[in-house]
C-alpha cells in the first residue's frame, strides 16, 4: 500500500497516460483472444466412425480431432450400447449409418458438452474393452476404440429405432447359418487310394450324407463346393465360401499312411504359421480391406482389425474342432491318439470363416476303408458330425481358446 500511495496521478503527463491506456488495450486484446481460443477449443469433433471384425468380435473406431473421456451409459443388455464422449460433438450436426458384425446400426448425436454414441446391436453383445489412442505412427488424430464381443444371451429388449440397413451382413443374424461342406479332391485329383476306393469318391459320398443330416434339422442352409467328380482348385473352394458369406466351412478327407495298421479320425485347424500366411495372402492386393468391409482409410487400423478378425476366426475354429471331436468320441468312432492337429492347409486360410478339416479315417486301413464305404456306417459318422455342428451353434460363447496342437503341415 505504501508503494501505491507514492504514485501521484495528478503529476502524470500525456506520455504516462498514453502508455497506460495502450497497456490496458493490449491486456484486453490478449484476454479476449485467449477467451476465444478456449471457447473454440472447448469442443472438438467426432470426425467419422469405422468398423471391423465379425459377428463374434467387432471393433468400433471413432476418429476424434481432440482427446476425450468416455463414459458407458448402456452396456448392451437391452440391445444397445451407448457411450458418452466428453468434449466432442458430431461433425455435420450428426453422424449415422449401418454397422458391421455385432452392430446393426449406429448414430452419434450431440448431448450438451459431449457426444452420445449409440450402437444398435444385431445380436446380444457386451463391451470387452475401451481405450483412447493418441496421434502417432503417421495418424494425426485421436481414436476412441470400443471392442464388442458376443455374449450368447438374449437381449432384454430390442432397440426402439434402427436406421436403414445397407449391407447383407447386418441382416445375417436373422437368417439360418450357412454351412459350406467341402468334399476333398475330385476330378483330376483323386486323392489317396485304398484297396478298393478313391478318396475323392468317399469324401463326396460323405459330403452328401452330411448335407442331408444338416438339412433334416431345418436349422441350416447348406452348400457343397462340388456335387460331382469335378476338380475345384483349393483357393477357389475358400473363395466361394467367403463370397457366399458362409458361417462355417468343413472340409472332408480320408487320410493315408505307410502303415496299414494306422487308423482313426482327426481334425485340423489353422496353425499360427498358417495364420501368418493367411494374412500375407489376404493383404497382397491393393483393395484387400474392401472384402472385409474395412474402412480402407487407415492402413494401420485396418491391419489391426484384420488381425483381430483372424484371431477370432481361429478361436471359433478351435471351438468347432473340440465339439466335433467330442461328438465323434461319444459315438465311439475310432480316433488318432493326437486327434486335434494344426497345419497351414489352403482350405483353412479364410480370415473370416471358421473352418476345420476332418480326416474321417485312413483309407489305407482296411477297417477304416470298409467303414467309409459302408452307407450305414458313413451316415452314422456324418450324424455325429452334424451333432457337433449343431452343438457349436447352440453354444456360441463356450470357452474360446486357441488350438495349437503342433506341427502337421501340407496341402489337402
XYZ file of C-alpha atoms in Angstrom:
412
model
C 0.000 0.000 0.000
C 2.883 2.357 0.737
C 4.223 1.853 -2.785
C 0.874 2.648 -4.351
C 0.379 5.713 -2.196
C 3.538 7.245 -3.593
C 2.034 7.305 -7.178
C 0.722 10.830 -7.783
C -1.707 10.613 -10.704
C -2.076 14.416 -10.781
C 1.542 14.734 -11.853
C 1.223 12.304 -14.839
C 1.868 13.817 -18.205
C 0.280 12.837 -21.502
C 3.022 10.274 -22.156
C 2.293 8.301 -18.970
C -1.458 8.388 -19.617
C -0.945 7.213 -23.221
C 1.331 4.309 -22.230
C -1.133 3.209 -19.538
C -4.028 3.299 -21.984
C -2.037 1.287 -24.536
C -1.119 -1.318 -21.918
C -4.761 -1.613 -20.910
C -5.795 -2.158 -24.529
C -3.095 -4.806 -25.048
C -4.212 -6.667 -21.925
C -7.829 -6.608 -23.079
C -6.899 -7.913 -26.541
C -4.812 -10.718 -25.046
C -7.605 -11.740 -22.669
C -10.204 -11.607 -25.452
C -8.052 -13.714 -27.790
C -7.324 -16.251 -25.076
C -11.012 -16.452 -24.227
C -11.934 -17.100 -27.819
C -9.217 -19.724 -28.093
C -10.512 -21.523 -25.019
C -14.062 -21.317 -26.282
C -13.171 -22.686 -29.702
C -11.052 -25.443 -28.195
C -13.650 -26.456 -25.659
C -15.458 -28.710 -28.157
C -13.724 -30.989 -30.596
C -15.365 -33.104 -33.280
C -16.161 -36.736 -33.952
C -14.802 -36.918 -37.491
C -16.017 -40.370 -38.568
C -16.887 -43.868 -37.329
C -15.437 -47.127 -38.658
C -16.000 -50.827 -38.033
C -14.169 -54.125 -38.342
C -14.362 -57.711 -37.127
C -17.161 -60.252 -37.320
C -20.312 -61.488 -35.596
C -18.310 -62.612 -32.550
C -15.908 -59.679 -32.046
C -16.477 -56.238 -33.539
C -14.276 -53.167 -33.171
C -15.734 -49.644 -33.386
C -13.244 -46.835 -34.054
C -14.268 -43.184 -33.623
C -11.838 -40.666 -35.122
C -11.632 -37.503 -32.963
C -9.785 -34.235 -33.513
C -9.046 -33.902 -29.790
C -8.769 -36.085 -26.731
C -11.906 -37.219 -24.921
C -13.064 -39.216 -21.941
C -15.743 -41.876 -22.423
C -18.491 -42.974 -20.052
C -20.711 -46.032 -20.587
C -24.430 -45.182 -20.403
C -25.853 -48.508 -21.642
C -23.704 -51.661 -21.695
C -25.643 -53.760 -24.232
C -28.083 -55.787 -22.095
C -31.084 -54.082 -23.680
C -29.824 -54.439 -27.259
C -27.934 -51.143 -27.327
C -24.529 -49.846 -26.340
C -24.424 -46.126 -25.525
C -21.211 -44.261 -24.677
C -20.862 -40.548 -23.864
C -17.715 -38.802 -25.130
C -16.893 -35.604 -23.244
C -15.697 -32.511 -25.062
C -16.505 -33.581 -28.629
C -19.515 -33.004 -30.861
C -20.542 -34.858 -34.031
C -19.400 -33.274 -37.280
C -22.112 -32.000 -39.614
C -24.688 -31.973 -36.782
C -24.803 -35.755 -36.524
C -23.460 -38.991 -37.917
C -25.292 -42.265 -38.538
C -25.295 -45.356 -40.708
C -25.406 -49.151 -40.941
C -22.922 -51.157 -38.917
C -20.919 -54.355 -39.313
C -20.734 -57.606 -37.362
C -22.369 -57.159 -33.958
C -23.595 -53.639 -34.774
C -26.752 -53.343 -36.861
C -26.845 -49.538 -36.961
C -25.256 -46.541 -35.243
C -25.601 -42.814 -34.662
C -23.620 -40.042 -32.975
C -25.652 -37.135 -31.619
C -24.819 -34.021 -29.650
C -25.573 -34.069 -25.932
C -24.581 -30.695 -24.459
C -20.797 -30.591 -23.956
C -20.480 -34.213 -25.118
C -21.419 -36.639 -27.880
C -23.703 -39.615 -27.425
C -22.559 -42.693 -29.378
C -25.440 -45.148 -29.835
C -24.863 -48.645 -31.236
C -27.925 -50.770 -32.060
C -26.844 -54.395 -31.712
C -27.579 -57.101 -34.255
C -27.343 -59.727 -31.511
C -26.531 -59.798 -27.801
C -23.114 -58.332 -27.039
C -21.157 -56.504 -24.368
C -18.204 -54.138 -24.188
C -14.983 -56.109 -23.904
C -12.657 -53.087 -23.619
C -12.440 -49.349 -24.364
C -9.358 -47.203 -24.884
C -8.101 -43.971 -26.446
C -5.255 -43.976 -28.968
C -3.319 -40.677 -29.251
C -1.962 -39.383 -32.578
C 1.064 -41.282 -33.768
C 2.521 -43.592 -36.423
C 1.561 -41.148 -39.173
C -2.008 -40.679 -37.842
C -2.785 -37.063 -36.925
C -5.958 -37.567 -34.877
C -7.136 -39.338 -31.731
C -9.027 -42.644 -31.965
C -11.512 -43.851 -29.380
C -11.876 -47.642 -29.674
C -14.771 -49.784 -28.419
C -14.345 -53.568 -28.658
C -17.565 -55.600 -28.509
C -17.916 -59.345 -28.029
C -20.928 -61.621 -28.443
C -22.404 -62.976 -25.223
C -24.820 -65.636 -26.459
C -27.501 -64.213 -24.166
C -30.815 -62.910 -25.427
C -31.154 -59.122 -25.025
C -33.807 -57.971 -22.559
C -35.344 -55.622 -25.121
C -34.989 -54.794 -28.779
C -33.804 -51.370 -29.981
C -36.612 -48.844 -30.353
C -35.345 -47.489 -33.665
C -32.948 -48.780 -36.243
C -31.594 -46.909 -39.279
C -31.950 -48.468 -42.735
C -29.654 -51.450 -43.249
C -27.407 -51.089 -46.274
C -25.394 -54.316 -46.128
C -26.228 -58.008 -46.274
C -24.001 -58.840 -43.323
C -26.149 -56.758 -40.954
C -29.164 -58.961 -41.683
C -27.368 -62.271 -41.448
C -28.051 -62.880 -37.713
C -31.761 -63.320 -38.551
C -31.016 -65.962 -41.209
C -30.214 -69.619 -40.752
C -26.446 -70.194 -40.612
C -24.850 -71.035 -43.943
C -22.582 -74.096 -43.852
C -20.199 -74.978 -46.676
C -19.185 -78.635 -46.974
C -16.047 -79.280 -48.983
C -15.648 -82.790 -50.422
C -11.872 -83.080 -50.698
C -10.147 -83.700 -54.047
C -12.135 -84.597 -57.178
C -11.711 -84.750 -60.953
C -8.070 -84.932 -61.979
C -7.128 -85.006 -58.287
C -8.444 -88.348 -56.923
C -6.571 -88.039 -53.628
C -5.389 -91.100 -51.733
C -6.156 -94.671 -52.853
C -7.336 -97.550 -50.729
C -7.601 -101.186 -51.727
C -10.989 -100.685 -53.373
C -11.771 -96.961 -53.390
C -10.502 -93.454 -54.062
C -10.546 -90.624 -51.540
C -12.436 -88.262 -53.877
C -15.381 -90.688 -54.137
C -15.504 -91.326 -50.388
C -15.432 -87.620 -49.492
C -18.225 -86.776 -51.960
C -20.455 -89.535 -50.562
C -19.780 -88.291 -47.019
C -20.456 -84.650 -48.008
C -23.843 -85.597 -49.457
C -24.665 -87.557 -46.291
C -23.704 -84.618 -44.074
C -25.745 -82.217 -46.207
C -28.834 -84.406 -45.760
C -28.284 -84.668 -41.989
C -27.954 -80.901 -41.566
C -30.872 -80.034 -43.836
C -33.039 -82.524 -41.992
C -32.844 -80.307 -38.880
C -34.290 -77.320 -40.757
C -31.841 -75.045 -38.938
C -29.194 -74.536 -41.621
C -28.602 -73.567 -45.198
C -26.086 -75.989 -46.720
C -23.951 -75.809 -49.863
C -21.216 -78.003 -51.314
C -18.032 -76.873 -53.020
C -18.593 -79.716 -55.505
C -21.525 -82.049 -56.159
C -19.876 -84.373 -58.684
C -16.466 -85.812 -59.514
C -15.165 -82.386 -60.551
C -11.886 -80.630 -59.867
C -12.114 -77.423 -57.829
C -8.907 -75.507 -57.041
C -8.082 -75.228 -53.337
C -8.197 -71.442 -53.172
C -11.411 -71.435 -55.199
C -13.089 -73.577 -52.524
C -12.296 -70.951 -49.902
C -13.237 -68.070 -52.208
C -16.733 -69.338 -52.975
C -17.432 -69.862 -49.269
C -16.289 -66.303 -48.460
C -18.266 -64.820 -51.346
C -21.400 -66.540 -50.048
C -20.684 -65.202 -46.512
C -20.506 -68.701 -45.036
C -20.767 -69.100 -41.274
C -18.779 -72.337 -41.231
C -16.548 -74.313 -43.601
C -15.812 -78.028 -43.124
C -13.538 -79.953 -45.480
C -13.888 -83.761 -45.529
C -10.911 -86.031 -46.284
C -9.661 -89.584 -45.844
C -6.119 -89.936 -44.537
C -3.354 -92.199 -45.858
C -0.287 -93.705 -44.239
C 2.563 -96.089 -44.905
C 1.476 -98.409 -42.092
C -1.845 -100.169 -42.916
C -2.459 -100.643 -39.192
C -2.789 -96.890 -38.613
C -6.440 -95.850 -38.324
C -8.670 -93.213 -36.743
C -10.083 -89.747 -37.346
C -8.502 -86.357 -36.651
C -9.479 -82.708 -37.011
C -7.185 -79.945 -38.295
C -7.393 -76.240 -37.547
C -5.167 -73.443 -38.814
C -1.707 -73.217 -37.271
C -0.051 -69.982 -36.130
C 2.293 -70.158 -39.121
C -0.701 -70.705 -41.364
C -2.439 -67.688 -39.840
C 0.539 -65.509 -40.737
C 0.473 -66.916 -44.243
C -3.267 -66.215 -44.481
C -2.762 -62.555 -43.578
C 0.077 -62.205 -46.099
C -2.014 -63.809 -48.825
C -5.023 -61.698 -47.991
C -3.218 -58.336 -47.907
C -1.367 -58.926 -51.163
C -3.880 -56.946 -53.260
C -4.354 -53.185 -53.060
C -8.027 -53.243 -52.036
C -7.970 -56.191 -49.647
C -9.790 -54.191 -46.928
C -12.958 -53.985 -49.034
C -13.747 -57.704 -48.831
C -13.763 -57.462 -45.022
C -15.875 -54.273 -45.006
C -12.962 -52.340 -43.512
C -12.837 -48.564 -43.949
C -9.683 -48.515 -46.072
C -8.655 -45.039 -44.897
C -6.169 -46.015 -42.222
C -3.910 -48.952 -43.200
C -2.580 -49.447 -39.670
C -6.082 -49.673 -38.158
C -7.273 -51.938 -40.975
C -4.369 -54.293 -40.328
C -5.215 -54.377 -36.617
C -8.834 -55.160 -37.457
C -7.741 -57.918 -39.854
C -5.555 -59.448 -37.143
C -8.495 -59.326 -34.727
C -10.769 -60.970 -37.285
C -8.185 -63.674 -37.972
C -7.740 -64.340 -34.251
C -11.496 -64.552 -33.644
C -11.825 -66.951 -36.583
C -9.064 -69.181 -35.213
C -10.768 -69.243 -31.829
C -14.108 -70.206 -33.371
C -12.429 -72.886 -35.476
C -10.779 -74.321 -32.368
C -14.156 -74.437 -30.608
C -15.706 -76.209 -33.614
C -12.869 -78.754 -33.618
C -13.404 -79.535 -29.942
C -17.149 -80.019 -30.320
C -16.653 -82.293 -33.345
C -14.081 -84.407 -31.540
C -16.359 -84.688 -28.518
C -19.254 -85.965 -30.635
C -17.045 -88.401 -32.587
C -15.624 -89.835 -29.381
C -19.135 -90.059 -27.927
C -20.192 -92.067 -30.998
C -17.257 -94.487 -30.415
C -15.667 -93.561 -33.732
C -12.002 -94.619 -33.898
C -9.695 -91.651 -33.234
C -5.994 -90.987 -33.599
C -4.184 -90.588 -30.303
C -3.454 -86.917 -31.111
C -6.755 -86.160 -32.765
C -6.669 -82.326 -32.712
C -3.942 -81.078 -35.030
C -2.954 -77.819 -36.698
C -1.498 -77.050 -40.109
C -1.308 -74.346 -42.751
C -3.697 -76.086 -45.132
C -5.051 -73.998 -48.004
C -8.715 -74.690 -47.233
C -8.280 -73.261 -43.718
C -6.869 -69.888 -44.760
C -10.027 -67.727 -44.864
C -9.520 -64.969 -42.261
C -13.236 -64.542 -41.575
C -14.846 -68.003 -41.922
C -14.356 -70.574 -39.111
C -13.003 -73.716 -40.772
C -11.857 -77.238 -39.944
C -10.575 -80.166 -41.971
C -11.869 -83.566 -40.863
C -9.824 -86.638 -41.691
C -12.588 -89.227 -41.330
C -10.203 -92.182 -41.122
C -7.380 -93.852 -43.048
C -8.341 -95.109 -46.471
C -5.154 -97.190 -46.331
C -6.503 -99.075 -43.295
C -8.849 -101.976 -44.212
C -11.289 -101.343 -41.353
C -11.484 -97.577 -41.909
C -11.875 -98.041 -45.671
C -14.671 -100.537 -45.134
C -16.427 -98.135 -42.739
C -16.098 -95.180 -45.158
C -17.631 -97.194 -47.982
C -20.461 -98.658 -45.904
C -23.526 -96.449 -46.310
C -24.912 -97.042 -42.820
C -21.572 -96.623 -41.039
C -20.737 -93.486 -43.021
C -24.148 -91.934 -42.308
C -23.693 -92.705 -38.619
C -20.361 -90.869 -38.741
C -21.910 -87.854 -40.514
C -24.740 -87.816 -37.986
C -22.134 -87.358 -35.249
C -20.514 -84.564 -37.281
C -23.906 -82.872 -37.711
C -24.490 -83.149 -33.956
C -21.118 -81.471 -33.368
C -22.028 -78.619 -35.717
C -25.390 -78.277 -34.014
C -23.708 -78.052 -30.637
C -21.238 -75.488 -31.963
C -24.094 -73.163 -32.951
C -26.031 -73.806 -29.735
C -23.035 -72.825 -27.603
C -21.606 -69.755 -29.396
C -19.882 -68.331 -26.339
C -18.444 -71.516 -24.933
C -14.891 -71.084 -23.653
C -12.895 -69.888 -26.642
C -9.196 -70.628 -26.711
C -6.542 -71.074 -29.341
C -5.888 -74.535 -30.741
C -2.201 -75.233 -31.191
C -1.540 -78.927 -31.315
C 1.787 -78.953 -33.119
C 3.315 -79.401 -36.377
C 1.497 -81.173 -39.179
C 1.654 -79.417 -42.494
C 0.885 -79.804 -46.156
C -1.980 -79.406 -48.589
C -5.223 -81.371 -48.505
